[in-house]
Amino acid sequence: MKNKFIVVEGLENAGKTTACNIIIDILNKYGIKREKILLTREPGGTPIAESLRTIITNQKQQEHITKITELLVIYAARAQLLDNVIKPALKCGKWVISDRHNLSSHAYQGGGRQLNSDLIDELSYIVLGDFYPDITFYLDITPDICLQRLKIQGNLDRIEQESLDFFERTRNFYLKKIQQNDNIIFIDATQSLDRVVQNLKKYLLNWLKNQ
Ligand SMILES: Nc1ncnc2c1ncn2[C@@H]1O[C@H](COP(=O)(O)OP(=O)(O)OP(=O)(O)O)[C@@H](O)[C@H]1O
Ligand SMILES: [Mg+2]
């Protein structure tokens, strides 16, 4: 089977990092060795992209970050990650698992920040061209649960401090995009972690069998 690019998406604390690690376990059991799998995250995943991430997440910025700056910084980080890490890894036969990818920009900057969708489409095309994940798992939680889990976590970053409305708009955008794309698998992440893991396994194994 050819190596694949798998993405996990969702709101803050939806369980994305947990899901990425579960996917790696499932792939291992499916016979794909750990050294053949690269785990990365967005924004970030390269030294430069990780420093760009701190601009996005740092809650104590010296000045207001405009919506456009936020968008451009995220795409700059994505360009670094794509050309320096993801594409080379795929080229040498590795499976790539990414904790967030381009769909996050549509949801957060298009939905949450209400930036023009055409602008995001254009930037997507400039940075990614026709490069898409083979499959995306979207972990759906309600904004209420998102804020509840953030409260437990404490010490919130700049994006995590956003309002219920912001997360409502972001989630609605995710849900809209999912309806338009067959390669995005919806997983109800309001259920117990055990159920989420079961569903993830079911969908991933079924998909792998058909590759
Ligand atoms: N289905 C679930 N039910 C209850 N708690 C969960 C569930 N999934 C994840 N959690 C808990 O929520 C927290 C966040 O999980 P995780 O770090 O995987 O989410 P994340 O989406 O990667 O978060 P972040 O946006 O901060 O990166 C963890 O404490 C985890 O144990
Ligand atoms: Mg995480």
Short mmCIF file of C-alpha atoms and ligand atoms in Angstrom, two decimals:
data_model
loop_
_atom_site.label_atom_id
_atom_site.label_comp_id
_atom_site.label_asym_id
_atom_site.label_seq_id
_atom_site.Cartn_x
_atom_site.Cartn_y
_atom_site.Cartn_z
CA MET A 1 0.00 0.00 0.00
CA LYS A 2 1.26 3.49 -0.88
CA ASN A 3 2.11 5.79 2.05
CA LYS A 4 -0.53 8.37 2.95
CA PHE A 5 -1.04 11.83 4.41
CA ILE A 6 -3.54 11.71 7.29
CA VAL A 7 -4.87 14.81 9.09
CA VAL A 8 -6.70 15.21 12.39
CA GLU A 9 -8.83 18.33 12.88
CA GLY A 10 -11.12 19.83 15.51
CA LEU A 11 -11.57 22.58 18.08
CA GLU A 12 -9.23 23.12 21.04
CA ASN A 13 -9.13 20.06 23.29
CA ALA A 14 -11.26 17.99 20.92
CA GLY A 15 -8.71 15.19 21.40
CA LYS A 16 -6.57 15.73 18.28
CA THR A 17 -3.20 14.87 19.82
CA THR A 18 -4.67 11.81 21.52
CA ALA A 19 -6.19 10.74 18.16
CA CYS A 20 -2.87 11.22 16.30
CA ASN A 21 -1.16 8.88 18.73
CA ILE A 22 -3.97 6.33 18.39
CA ILE A 23 -3.66 6.47 14.60
CA ILE A 24 0.06 5.73 14.91
CA ASP A 25 -0.72 2.70 17.14
CA ILE A 26 -3.30 1.43 14.64
CA LEU A 27 -0.87 1.85 11.73
CA ASN A 28 1.81 -0.01 13.72
CA LYS A 29 -0.59 -2.90 14.31
CA TYR A 30 -1.44 -2.79 10.62
CA GLY A 31 2.23 -3.50 9.88
CA ILE A 32 3.54 0.00 9.24
CA LYS A 33 6.72 0.44 11.28
CA ARG A 34 7.10 3.48 13.57
CA GLU A 35 10.17 4.71 11.66
CA LYS A 36 7.98 4.85 8.53
CA ILE A 37 5.58 7.31 10.24
CA LEU A 38 6.12 11.04 10.73
CA LEU A 39 3.96 12.91 13.24
CA THR A 40 3.76 16.66 12.81
CA ARG A 41 1.54 19.58 13.81
CA GLU A 42 0.30 22.93 12.56
CA PRO A 43 1.14 25.65 12.94
CA GLY A 44 4.66 24.35 13.51
CA GLY A 45 6.59 21.21 12.68
CA THR A 46 9.84 22.89 11.55
CA PRO A 47 12.12 25.24 13.54
CA ILE A 48 10.93 28.33 11.64
CA ALA A 49 7.28 27.23 11.64
CA GLU A 50 7.49 26.59 15.41
CA SER A 51 8.74 30.16 15.96
CA LEU A 52 5.89 31.43 13.79
CA ARG A 53 3.55 29.37 16.00
CA THR A 54 4.61 31.35 19.06
CA ILE A 55 3.45 34.56 17.30
CA ILE A 56 0.02 32.96 16.92
CA THR A 57 -0.27 31.42 20.39
CA ASN A 58 1.57 33.82 22.72
CA GLN A 59 -1.06 35.51 24.89
CA LYS A 60 1.26 38.36 25.87
CA GLN A 61 1.92 40.02 22.51
CA GLN A 62 3.42 43.52 22.52
CA GLU A 63 0.88 44.69 19.97
CA HIS A 64 -2.44 43.63 18.49
CA ILE A 65 -2.11 40.99 15.75
CA THR A 66 -4.39 41.82 12.85
CA LYS A 67 -6.55 39.06 11.34
CA ILE A 68 -4.62 39.30 8.08
CA THR A 69 -1.27 39.01 9.86
CA GLU A 70 -2.54 35.94 11.70
CA LEU A 71 -3.65 34.39 8.42
CA LEU A 72 -0.38 35.15 6.62
CA VAL A 73 1.77 33.87 9.50
CA ILE A 74 -0.18 30.60 9.54
CA TYR A 75 0.27 30.17 5.78
CA ALA A 76 3.97 31.06 6.06
CA ALA A 77 4.36 28.31 8.67
CA ARG A 78 2.41 25.92 6.43
CA ALA A 79 4.66 26.69 3.44
CA GLN A 80 7.75 25.87 5.53
CA LEU A 81 6.24 22.63 6.83
CA LEU A 82 4.93 21.47 3.47
CA ASP A 83 8.10 22.00 1.44
CA ASN A 84 10.68 21.17 4.10
CA VAL A 85 8.99 18.31 5.95
CA ILE A 86 5.73 16.88 4.62
CA LYS A 87 6.54 16.58 0.91
CA PRO A 88 10.08 15.19 1.45
CA ALA A 89 8.73 12.63 3.98
CA LEU A 90 6.00 11.48 1.59
CA LYS A 91 8.53 11.32 -1.24
CA CYS A 92 10.74 8.94 0.73
CA GLY A 93 7.81 6.64 1.51
CA LYS A 94 6.83 7.80 4.99
CA TRP A 95 3.29 8.05 6.26
CA VAL A 96 2.60 11.57 7.56
CA ILE A 97 0.12 12.28 10.35
CA SER A 98 -0.63 15.95 10.97
CA ASP A 99 -2.28 17.46 14.03
CA ARG A 100 -4.24 20.15 12.08
CA HIS A 101 -3.74 21.28 8.48
CA ASN A 102 -5.37 23.60 5.94
CA LEU A 103 -8.96 22.94 7.07
CA SER A 104 -8.10 24.69 10.37
CA SER A 105 -7.46 27.94 8.46
CA HIS A 106 -10.83 27.75 6.76
CA ALA A 107 -12.54 27.06 10.09
CA TYR A 108 -10.62 29.44 12.40
CA GLN A 109 -9.72 32.32 10.09
CA GLY A 110 -12.72 31.97 7.73
CA GLY A 111 -15.29 30.97 10.34
CA GLY A 112 -13.92 32.24 13.67
CA ARG A 113 -12.30 35.45 12.39
CA GLN A 114 -14.79 35.89 9.52
CA LEU A 115 -12.14 36.57 6.89
CA ASN A 116 -13.16 36.35 3.25
CA SER A 117 -13.28 32.75 2.03
CA ASP A 118 -11.96 33.71 -1.42
CA LEU A 119 -8.83 35.13 0.20
CA ILE A 120 -8.26 31.87 2.11
CA ASP A 121 -8.92 29.82 -1.03
CA GLU A 122 -6.37 31.92 -2.89
CA LEU A 123 -3.71 31.54 -0.21
CA SER A 124 -4.44 27.80 -0.04
CA TYR A 125 -3.83 27.59 -3.75
CA ILE A 126 -0.59 29.61 -3.57
CA VAL A 127 0.84 27.52 -0.73
CA LEU A 128 -0.64 24.08 -1.40
CA GLY A 129 -1.68 24.03 -5.06
CA ASP A 130 -3.54 20.76 -5.54
CA PHE A 131 -1.95 19.07 -2.51
CA TYR A 132 -4.62 17.55 -0.23
CA PRO A 133 -4.66 15.06 2.64
CA ASP A 134 -5.63 11.49 1.69
CA ILE A 135 -8.03 11.50 4.62
CA THR A 136 -9.01 13.86 7.45
CA PHE A 137 -10.57 12.86 10.76
CA TYR A 138 -12.62 15.72 12.18
CA LEU A 139 -13.28 15.36 15.92
CA ASP A 140 -16.46 17.23 16.68
CA ILE A 141 -17.11 18.79 20.08
CA THR A 142 -19.54 21.54 21.01
CA PRO A 143 -18.08 24.95 21.92
CA ASP A 144 -19.45 24.35 25.46
CA ILE A 145 -17.37 21.22 25.87
CA CYS A 146 -14.42 23.00 24.27
CA LEU A 147 -14.60 25.78 26.88
CA GLN A 148 -15.20 23.27 29.72
CA ARG A 149 -12.07 21.30 28.80
CA LEU A 150 -10.10 24.56 28.42
CA LYS A 151 -11.19 25.61 31.91
CA ILE A 152 -9.81 22.35 33.34
CA GLN A 153 -6.58 22.82 31.37
CA GLY A 154 -5.96 26.44 32.60
CA ASN A 155 -3.09 28.64 31.30
CA LEU A 156 -4.74 29.33 27.95
CA ASP A 157 -2.95 30.54 24.81
CA ARG A 158 -4.12 33.46 22.64
CA ILE A 159 -6.53 31.42 20.51
CA GLU A 160 -7.78 29.32 23.44
CA GLN A 161 -8.91 32.55 25.15
CA GLU A 162 -11.45 33.23 22.38
CA SER A 163 -15.18 33.52 23.04
CA LEU A 164 -18.00 30.97 22.78
CA ASP A 165 -19.18 32.82 19.63
CA PHE A 166 -15.76 32.45 18.03
CA PHE A 167 -15.77 28.69 18.63
CA GLU A 168 -19.42 28.44 17.43
CA ARG A 169 -18.47 30.09 14.14
CA THR A 170 -15.35 27.93 13.84
CA ARG A 171 -17.27 24.71 14.45
CA ASN A 172 -20.02 25.72 12.01
CA PHE A 173 -17.41 26.26 9.33
CA TYR A 174 -15.89 22.85 10.00
CA LEU A 175 -19.35 21.29 9.69
CA LYS A 176 -20.04 23.15 6.44
CA LYS A 177 -16.74 22.05 4.89
CA ILE A 178 -17.33 18.44 5.90
CA GLN A 179 -20.59 18.36 3.98
CA GLN A 180 -18.69 19.43 0.86
CA ASN A 181 -15.88 16.88 1.15
CA ASP A 182 -16.08 13.07 1.14
CA ASN A 183 -12.51 12.70 2.40
CA ILE A 184 -13.36 14.12 5.81
CA ILE A 185 -14.60 11.64 8.41
CA PHE A 186 -16.83 13.07 11.13
CA ILE A 187 -16.22 11.65 14.60
CA ASP A 188 -18.42 12.58 17.55
CA ALA A 189 -15.80 13.54 20.14
CA THR A 190 -18.34 14.51 22.80
CA GLN A 191 -18.50 10.78 23.62
CA SER A 192 -16.16 9.05 26.06
CA LEU A 193 -12.57 8.68 24.93
CA ASP A 194 -13.12 4.88 24.66
CA ARG A 195 -15.95 5.41 22.17
CA VAL A 196 -13.92 7.94 20.20
CA VAL A 197 -11.04 5.46 19.97
CA GLN A 198 -13.42 2.67 18.86
CA ASN A 199 -14.88 4.85 16.10
CA LEU A 200 -11.51 6.08 14.96
CA LYS A 201 -10.29 2.46 14.71
CA LYS A 202 -13.38 1.38 12.81
CA TYR A 203 -13.15 4.15 10.20
CA LEU A 204 -9.38 4.01 9.81
CA LEU A 205 -9.23 0.21 9.39
CA ASN A 206 -12.12 0.29 6.94
CA TRP A 207 -10.41 3.02 4.91
CA LEU A 208 -7.04 1.21 4.97
CA LYS A 209 -8.67 -1.98 3.64
CA ASN A 210 -9.95 -0.06 0.62
CA GLN A 211 -6.59 1.51 -0.30
N1 LIG B 1 -13.57 12.08 24.35
C1 LIG B 1 -13.02 12.67 25.41
N2 LIG B 1 -13.69 12.78 26.56
C2 LIG B 1 -13.15 13.41 27.63
N3 LIG B 1 -11.93 13.96 27.65
C3 LIG B 1 -11.21 13.91 26.52
C4 LIG B 1 -11.71 13.26 25.34
N4 LIG B 1 -10.77 13.37 24.37
C5 LIG B 1 -9.74 14.04 24.93
N5 LIG B 1 -10.01 14.35 26.21
C6 LIG B 1 -9.13 15.08 27.14
O1 LIG B 1 -9.08 16.42 26.70
C7 LIG B 1 -7.75 16.91 26.85
C8 LIG B 1 -7.24 17.36 25.51
O2 LIG B 1 -6.96 16.23 24.69
P1 LIG B 1 -5.91 16.40 23.52
O3 LIG B 1 -4.66 17.03 24.03
O4 LIG B 1 -5.79 15.11 22.80
O5 LIG B 1 -6.73 17.44 22.62
P2 LIG B 1 -6.19 18.40 21.50
O6 LIG B 1 -7.32 18.53 20.54
O7 LIG B 1 -4.90 17.91 20.97
O8 LIG B 1 -5.98 19.74 22.32
P3 LIG B 1 -5.15 21.05 21.86
O9 LIG B 1 -6.09 21.81 21.01
O10 LIG B 1 -4.86 21.72 23.16
O11 LIG B 1 -3.93 20.58 21.15
C9 LIG B 1 -6.92 15.81 27.46
O12 LIG B 1 -6.90 16.01 28.86
C10 LIG B 1 -7.70 14.56 27.10
O13 LIG B 1 -7.49 13.51 28.00
MG MG B 2 -3.09 18.90 20.81
#
